Amino acid sequence: MKAARLEAIGKLVVREVEKPSPGPDDLLVRVEASGICGTDRHLFAGEFPSRPPVTLGHEFSGIIEAVGERVERFRPGMRITGDPNIHCDRCQQCRRGRINLCENLQAIGIHRDGGFADYVVIPQNQAYELPASLDPAFGAFCEPLACCLHGVDMAGIRTGQSVVVLGGGVIGLLVVQLARLAGATSVVLVTRQAVRRSLAEELGATSSVDPAAGDVVDQVAGADGLLPGGADVVFECAGVGETVAEAPKLARTGGTVVILGVMPKGEKVEMEPFDILFRELRVLGSFINPSTHARAAALISSGTIEVGRLISRRIRLEDLPEAVANPPRAGEVKVLVMPGGD
Ligand code: NAP
């Protein structure tokens, strides 16, 4: 079979490898779709720890081809989505129920072979069934959606509240939709590309803001802004210093800030602790997808969350190295690898 192997930092190669066989508790899955995530670019550039040589791809779905002898809930022919994050169940964090903070966390597509391949092997406990009728491309969105669900859960949005989302990539556009579902009546998306602002408004944002049109804090939280005094909840989904610094200033007094965007380790951002204290802001980090994958699969299977319009390109495995080695093209939201073709 073919697999895209990260052989060293900066060296991603598609080559013939041996088809894996499932262990007793594993599923052998023929990959239908595998999403390219910013993390894949960070892994390629050596900005995120990995264990080369390894097959990348942690946002994948496909059809079960074979199951191990102890597998009972799944059978060949079923379509599944894989939760890539495997926790150990033994460390202090797992024993506290904080499985996403597991001290021995292993991720499929980062630490062990992933979904940029014709086939992937995953433990049965990491799989969730998807309907046979679902568009094969849609299952690849379960993983990013599960991460967004965790952030939205942490925010605790109440019906009628207001939300600001900073960054209109796939994460921001999923959070916009989840915030509306959670009952937010005003959802403002801030992003630079006009095409993303219009898409966000079609997907449920009540308005959008162009950072180039003036100071974002004035445009949103100023006396004449869209949400004077700020929003109940602000989601940082861009992962850049500018938006992380803006986020607390966009929250109303007593409001909540959720950081979903990943900034490079060691980078610092200026914040004003007095403002956080005096206005009692809750500033929270949201990391991956603890126990949210099943709900993500339900939201996508039912069509409750729109993902089809987030697909910008479907590419072949052979075209992956070029796509990962370069920044996303203008206007692109999600690029999917379809190892078996469309
Ligand atoms: P993405 O496609 O890069 O989207 C982020 C977008 O933010 C950019 O494309 C850009 O769009 C916008 N942006 C950049 N600078 C901005 C600014 N100054 N003001 C407003 N918008 C700005 O990435 P993604 O896939 O959506 O992921 C978003 C972040 O979440 C990344 O940092 C990713 O690593 C992280 N992430 C976190 C988790 C988690 O568990 N917490 C899970 C998955 C991903 P424009 O060009 O339109 O401005």
Coordinates of C-alpha atoms and ligand atoms in Angstrom, one line a residue:
M1 CA 0.0 0.0 0.0
K2 CA 1.0 3.7 -0.3
A3 CA 1.7 5.9 2.8
A4 CA 3.0 9.4 3.3
R5 CA 5.9 9.0 5.7
L6 CA 7.6 11.7 7.6
E7 CA 11.1 10.3 7.4
A8 CA 12.8 13.3 9.0
I9 CA 12.0 16.9 9.7
G10 CA 11.3 18.5 6.3
K11 CA 11.2 15.1 4.5
L12 CA 7.7 13.8 3.7
V13 CA 7.7 11.0 1.1
V14 CA 4.9 8.9 -0.4
R15 CA 6.2 5.4 -0.8
E16 CA 5.1 1.7 -0.9
V17 CA 5.0 0.2 2.6
E18 CA 3.8 -3.1 3.9
K19 CA 0.0 -3.2 4.5
P20 CA -0.5 -3.4 8.3
S21 CA -2.4 -6.2 10.0
P22 CA -4.7 -5.6 13.0
G23 CA -3.9 -6.8 16.5
P24 CA -6.5 -8.6 18.6
D25 CA -8.3 -5.3 19.6
D26 CA -7.7 -3.4 16.4
L27 CA -9.5 -2.5 13.2
L28 CA -7.8 -2.4 9.8
V29 CA -9.4 0.6 8.0
R30 CA -9.3 1.5 4.3
V31 CA -8.9 5.3 4.5
E32 CA -11.5 7.2 2.5
A33 CA -10.6 10.8 3.6
S34 CA -7.9 12.3 5.7
G35 CA -7.7 16.1 6.5
I36 CA -4.6 18.2 6.4
C37 CA -4.3 20.2 9.6
G38 CA -2.0 23.0 10.6
T39 CA -0.3 20.5 13.0
D40 CA 0.8 18.5 10.0
R41 CA 2.7 21.5 8.7
H42 CA 4.2 22.1 12.2
L43 CA 5.2 18.4 12.3
F44 CA 6.8 18.7 8.9
A45 CA 8.7 21.8 10.0
G46 CA 9.8 20.3 13.3
E47 CA 7.8 22.8 15.3
F48 CA 5.8 20.1 17.0
P49 CA 7.3 16.9 18.5
S50 CA 6.9 13.7 16.5
R51 CA 8.6 10.3 16.1
P52 CA 9.9 9.9 12.5
P53 CA 9.7 7.7 10.6
V54 CA 5.9 7.8 10.9
T55 CA 2.9 8.1 8.6
L56 CA 1.1 11.4 9.3
G57 CA -2.7 12.0 9.2
H58 CA -4.8 12.3 12.4
E59 CA -8.1 13.4 10.9
F60 CA -9.3 10.3 9.1
S61 CA -12.3 8.1 8.3
G62 CA -12.9 5.0 6.2
I63 CA -14.3 1.6 5.8
I64 CA -13.3 -1.4 8.1
E65 CA -11.6 -4.1 6.0
A66 CA -10.7 -6.5 8.9
V67 CA -11.1 -6.8 12.6
G68 CA -8.9 -8.4 15.3
E69 CA -10.2 -11.5 17.2
R70 CA -11.3 -9.6 20.3
V71 CA -13.3 -7.0 18.4
E72 CA -17.1 -7.3 19.0
R73 CA -18.8 -4.0 18.2
F74 CA -17.4 -3.5 14.7
R75 CA -17.4 -5.6 11.6
P76 CA -15.9 -5.3 8.1
G77 CA -17.8 -3.0 5.8
M78 CA -18.7 -0.4 8.5
R79 CA -17.7 3.2 8.0
I80 CA -15.9 4.7 11.0
T81 CA -14.1 7.8 12.2
G82 CA -11.0 7.5 14.3
D83 CA -10.3 9.5 17.5
P84 CA -6.5 9.7 17.2
N85 CA -5.7 10.5 20.8
I86 CA -5.0 7.5 22.9
H87 CA -4.7 8.0 26.7
C88 CA -3.1 5.5 29.1
D89 CA -5.8 5.3 31.8
R90 CA -3.0 4.9 34.4
C91 CA -1.4 8.3 35.0
Q92 CA -2.5 10.8 37.5
Q93 CA -4.3 12.9 34.9
C94 CA -6.2 9.9 33.5
R95 CA -7.2 8.9 37.0
R96 CA -8.5 12.4 37.6
G97 CA -10.6 12.0 34.5
R98 CA -8.5 14.5 32.5
I99 CA -7.8 12.1 29.7
N100 CA -6.8 14.8 27.2
L101 CA -4.0 15.8 29.6
C102 CA -2.7 12.2 29.8
E103 CA 1.0 12.1 30.7
N104 CA 1.5 9.3 28.1
L105 CA -0.7 10.6 25.4
Q106 CA -0.1 8.9 22.0
A107 CA -1.6 10.2 18.8
I108 CA -2.3 8.2 15.7
G109 CA -0.7 10.2 12.8
I110 CA 1.9 11.8 15.2
H111 CA 3.4 9.1 17.4
R112 CA 2.1 6.1 15.5
D113 CA 1.2 5.5 11.8
G114 CA -1.8 7.6 10.7
G115 CA -4.3 8.2 8.0
F116 CA -2.3 9.6 5.1
A117 CA -2.2 6.1 3.7
D118 CA -4.3 3.6 1.9
Y119 CA -4.9 1.8 5.2
V120 CA -4.6 2.6 8.9
V121 CA -4.8 0.4 12.0
I122 CA -6.7 1.7 15.0
P123 CA -7.7 0.3 18.4
Q124 CA -11.4 -0.5 18.5
N125 CA -11.9 1.9 21.5
Q126 CA -10.8 4.8 19.2
A127 CA -13.4 4.2 16.6
Y128 CA -16.9 5.6 16.2
E129 CA -19.4 4.3 13.6
L130 CA -20.6 6.6 10.8
P131 CA -23.6 6.0 8.5
A132 CA -23.1 4.2 5.3
S133 CA -25.0 7.0 3.5
L134 CA -22.6 9.7 4.7
D135 CA -20.4 11.5 2.1
P136 CA -17.1 9.7 2.5
A137 CA -15.3 13.0 2.8
F138 CA -17.3 14.3 5.8
G139 CA -15.9 11.8 8.4
A140 CA -12.6 13.5 8.3
F141 CA -14.1 16.5 10.1
C142 CA -15.0 14.6 13.2
E143 CA -11.6 15.2 14.8
P144 CA -11.4 19.0 14.4
L145 CA -15.1 19.3 15.4
A146 CA -14.5 17.2 18.5
C147 CA -11.8 19.7 19.5
C148 CA -14.1 22.6 19.0
L149 CA -16.9 20.9 21.0
H150 CA -14.5 20.7 24.0
G151 CA -13.9 24.5 23.7
V152 CA -17.6 25.3 23.4
D153 CA -18.3 22.9 26.4
M154 CA -15.7 24.8 28.5
A155 CA -17.2 28.1 27.6
G156 CA -20.6 27.1 28.9
I157 CA -22.5 29.3 26.5
R158 CA -26.0 30.1 27.7
T159 CA -29.0 30.7 25.4
G160 CA -29.1 34.3 24.3
Q161 CA -25.5 35.1 24.9
S162 CA -23.0 36.9 22.5
V163 CA -19.9 35.3 21.1
V164 CA -16.8 36.6 19.2
V165 CA -14.7 34.1 17.2
L166 CA -11.2 35.3 16.2
G167 CA -9.9 33.4 13.1
G168 CA -12.0 32.1 10.2
G169 CA -10.1 28.8 9.4
V170 CA -11.9 25.5 9.8
I171 CA -11.7 25.7 13.6
G172 CA -13.3 29.2 13.7
L173 CA -16.0 28.2 11.2
L174 CA -16.9 25.1 13.2
V175 CA -17.0 27.1 16.4
V176 CA -19.3 29.7 14.8
Q177 CA -21.8 26.9 14.0
L178 CA -21.5 25.3 17.5
A179 CA -22.0 28.6 19.2
R180 CA -25.2 29.2 17.3
L181 CA -26.3 25.6 18.2
A182 CA -25.5 26.2 21.8
G183 CA -27.9 29.2 21.8
A184 CA -25.8 32.2 21.1
T185 CA -27.9 34.9 19.4
S186 CA -25.0 37.1 18.3
V187 CA -21.9 35.5 16.8
V188 CA -19.3 37.9 15.3
L189 CA -16.4 36.3 13.3
V190 CA -13.2 38.3 12.9
T191 CA -11.0 37.2 10.0
R192 CA -9.0 38.9 7.3
Q193 CA -10.2 37.1 4.1
A194 CA -13.5 38.4 2.7
V195 CA -14.4 34.9 1.3
R196 CA -14.2 33.4 4.8
R197 CA -16.3 36.3 6.3
S198 CA -19.1 35.7 3.8
L199 CA -18.9 31.9 4.3
A200 CA -19.2 32.4 8.1
E201 CA -22.3 34.6 7.7
E202 CA -23.8 31.9 5.5
L203 CA -23.0 29.3 8.2
G204 CA -24.6 31.2 11.1
A205 CA -22.4 34.2 12.1
T206 CA -24.7 37.2 12.6
S207 CA -21.9 39.6 11.5
S208 CA -18.2 39.6 10.6
V209 CA -15.4 42.0 11.0
D210 CA -12.4 42.8 8.8
P211 CA -9.4 43.6 11.0
A212 CA -8.0 45.8 8.2
A213 CA -11.1 48.0 8.5
G214 CA -9.9 49.5 11.8
D215 CA -9.2 48.6 15.4
V216 CA -10.9 45.3 16.1
V217 CA -11.6 46.1 19.8
D218 CA -13.3 49.4 18.7
Q219 CA -15.2 47.7 15.9
V220 CA -16.6 45.0 18.2
A221 CA -16.6 46.2 21.8
G222 CA -16.5 50.0 21.4
A223 CA -19.4 52.2 22.3
D224 CA -20.5 52.2 18.7
G225 CA -19.3 48.6 18.0
L226 CA -21.3 45.5 17.2
L227 CA -21.3 44.3 20.9
P228 CA -20.8 47.5 23.0
G229 CA -18.9 46.5 26.2
G230 CA -17.8 43.2 24.7
A231 CA -19.1 39.6 24.3
D232 CA -20.1 37.0 26.8
V233 CA -17.6 34.5 25.3
V234 CA -14.6 35.1 23.0
F235 CA -13.0 32.1 21.2
E236 CA -9.4 32.6 20.0
C237 CA -9.1 30.3 16.9
A238 CA -6.3 31.9 15.0
G239 CA -3.2 31.0 17.1
V240 CA -1.4 34.3 16.6
G241 CA -0.2 36.8 19.2
E242 CA -2.3 39.7 17.9
T243 CA -5.6 37.8 18.4
V244 CA -4.6 36.2 21.7
A245 CA -3.8 39.7 23.0
E246 CA -7.1 41.1 21.6
A247 CA -9.3 38.3 23.1
P248 CA -9.6 39.5 26.7
K249 CA -10.3 43.1 25.5
L250 CA -13.2 41.8 23.5
A251 CA -14.8 40.0 26.4
R252 CA -17.4 41.8 28.6
T253 CA -16.8 42.3 32.3
G254 CA -17.3 38.9 33.8
G255 CA -17.0 37.2 30.4
T256 CA -15.0 34.1 29.3
V257 CA -12.1 33.7 26.9
V258 CA -11.3 30.3 25.4
I259 CA -8.0 29.8 23.7
L260 CA -8.2 27.1 21.0
G261 CA -5.4 28.5 18.7
V262 CA -2.0 27.0 19.1
M263 CA 0.9 29.5 19.3
P264 CA 4.5 28.2 19.0
K265 CA 5.9 27.0 22.3
G266 CA 7.8 29.7 24.2
E267 CA 6.2 32.6 22.4
K268 CA 4.8 35.3 24.7
V269 CA 1.9 37.7 24.5
E270 CA 1.3 40.8 26.5
M271 CA -1.8 40.8 28.7
E272 CA -3.0 43.0 31.5
P273 CA -3.5 40.9 34.7
F274 CA -5.2 43.9 36.4
D275 CA -7.9 43.9 33.7
I276 CA -8.4 40.1 34.0
L277 CA -8.7 40.4 37.8
F278 CA -10.7 43.6 38.0
R279 CA -13.2 42.5 35.4
E280 CA -13.1 38.9 36.6
L281 CA -12.5 37.3 33.2
R282 CA -12.3 33.6 32.9
V283 CA -9.4 32.8 30.5
L284 CA -9.3 29.1 29.6
G285 CA -7.2 26.8 27.4
S286 CA -8.9 24.1 25.5
F287 CA -6.8 21.2 24.4
I288 CA -8.0 18.5 22.0
N289 CA -11.1 16.3 22.4
P290 CA -11.7 14.6 25.7
S291 CA -14.8 12.3 25.2
T292 CA -16.3 14.6 22.5
H293 CA -15.6 12.4 19.4
A294 CA -18.9 10.5 19.6
R295 CA -20.9 13.8 19.7
A296 CA -18.9 15.2 16.8
A297 CA -19.7 12.0 14.8
A298 CA -23.4 12.5 15.7
L299 CA -23.4 16.2 14.6
I300 CA -21.8 15.3 11.3
S301 CA -23.8 12.2 10.6
S302 CA -27.1 14.1 11.2
G303 CA -26.0 17.0 9.0
T304 CA -26.5 19.3 12.0
I305 CA -23.0 20.8 11.3
E306 CA -22.2 21.9 7.7
V307 CA -18.9 20.6 6.6
G308 CA -19.3 20.1 2.9
R309 CA -18.8 23.8 2.2
L310 CA -15.5 23.8 4.2
I311 CA -13.9 21.5 1.7
S312 CA -11.7 23.5 -0.6
R313 CA -9.8 20.8 -2.5
R314 CA -9.6 17.0 -2.6
I315 CA -6.1 15.7 -3.5
R316 CA -4.4 12.4 -4.1
L317 CA -1.8 11.0 -1.6
E318 CA 0.9 11.8 -4.1
D319 CA 0.1 15.5 -3.9
L320 CA 0.3 15.6 -0.1
P321 CA 4.0 16.5 0.3
E322 CA 3.6 19.6 -1.8
A323 CA 0.5 20.7 0.1
V324 CA 2.1 20.2 3.5
A325 CA 5.4 21.9 2.6
N326 CA 3.6 25.1 1.5
P327 CA 1.2 27.5 3.3
P328 CA -2.5 27.1 2.6
R329 CA -3.6 28.8 -0.7
A330 CA -5.7 32.0 -0.3
G331 CA -9.3 31.3 0.4
E332 CA -8.7 27.6 1.2
V333 CA -10.4 26.3 4.4
K334 CA -9.8 22.4 4.4
V335 CA -7.9 20.3 2.0
L336 CA -8.7 16.6 2.1
V337 CA -6.5 13.7 1.0
M338 CA -8.7 11.0 -0.7
P339 CA -6.3 8.0 -1.0
G340 CA -8.7 6.0 -3.1
G341 CA -9.8 9.0 -5.2
D342 CA -13.2 10.8 -4.9
Ligands
NAP1 P1 -6.1 28.2 10.1 O1 -6.7 27.7 8.9 O2 -4.7 28.7 10.0 O3 -7.1 29.3 10.6 C1 -6.7 30.4 11.4 C2 -7.0 31.6 10.7 O4 -6.9 32.7 11.5 C3 -6.1 32.0 9.6 O5 -6.2 31.2 8.4 C4 -6.4 33.4 9.3 O6 -7.5 33.6 8.4 C5 -6.9 33.9 10.7 N1 -6.1 34.9 11.2 C6 -4.8 35.0 11.2 N2 -4.4 36.2 11.8 C7 -5.5 36.8 12.1 C8 -5.8 38.1 12.7 N3 -4.8 38.9 13.0 N4 -7.0 38.5 12.9 C9 -8.0 37.6 12.6 N5 -7.9 36.4 12.0 C10 -6.6 36.0 11.8 O7 -6.1 27.1 11.2 P2 -7.3 26.2 11.8 O8 -7.2 24.8 11.2 O9 -8.7 26.8 11.7 O10 -6.9 26.1 13.3 C11 -6.9 27.3 14.1 C12 -6.0 27.1 15.3 O11 -6.5 26.1 16.1 C13 -4.6 26.7 14.9 O12 -3.7 27.4 15.7 C14 -4.6 25.2 15.2 O13 -3.3 24.7 15.5 C15 -5.5 25.2 16.4 N6 -6.1 23.9 16.8 C16 -6.3 23.7 18.1 C17 -6.9 22.6 18.5 C18 -7.1 22.4 20.0 O14 -7.4 21.3 20.4 N7 -7.1 23.4 20.8 C19 -7.3 21.6 17.6 C20 -7.1 21.8 16.2 C21 -6.5 23.0 15.8 P3 -7.6 34.9 7.5 O15 -6.5 34.8 6.5 O16 -9.0 34.9 7.0 O17 -7.4 36.1 8.5

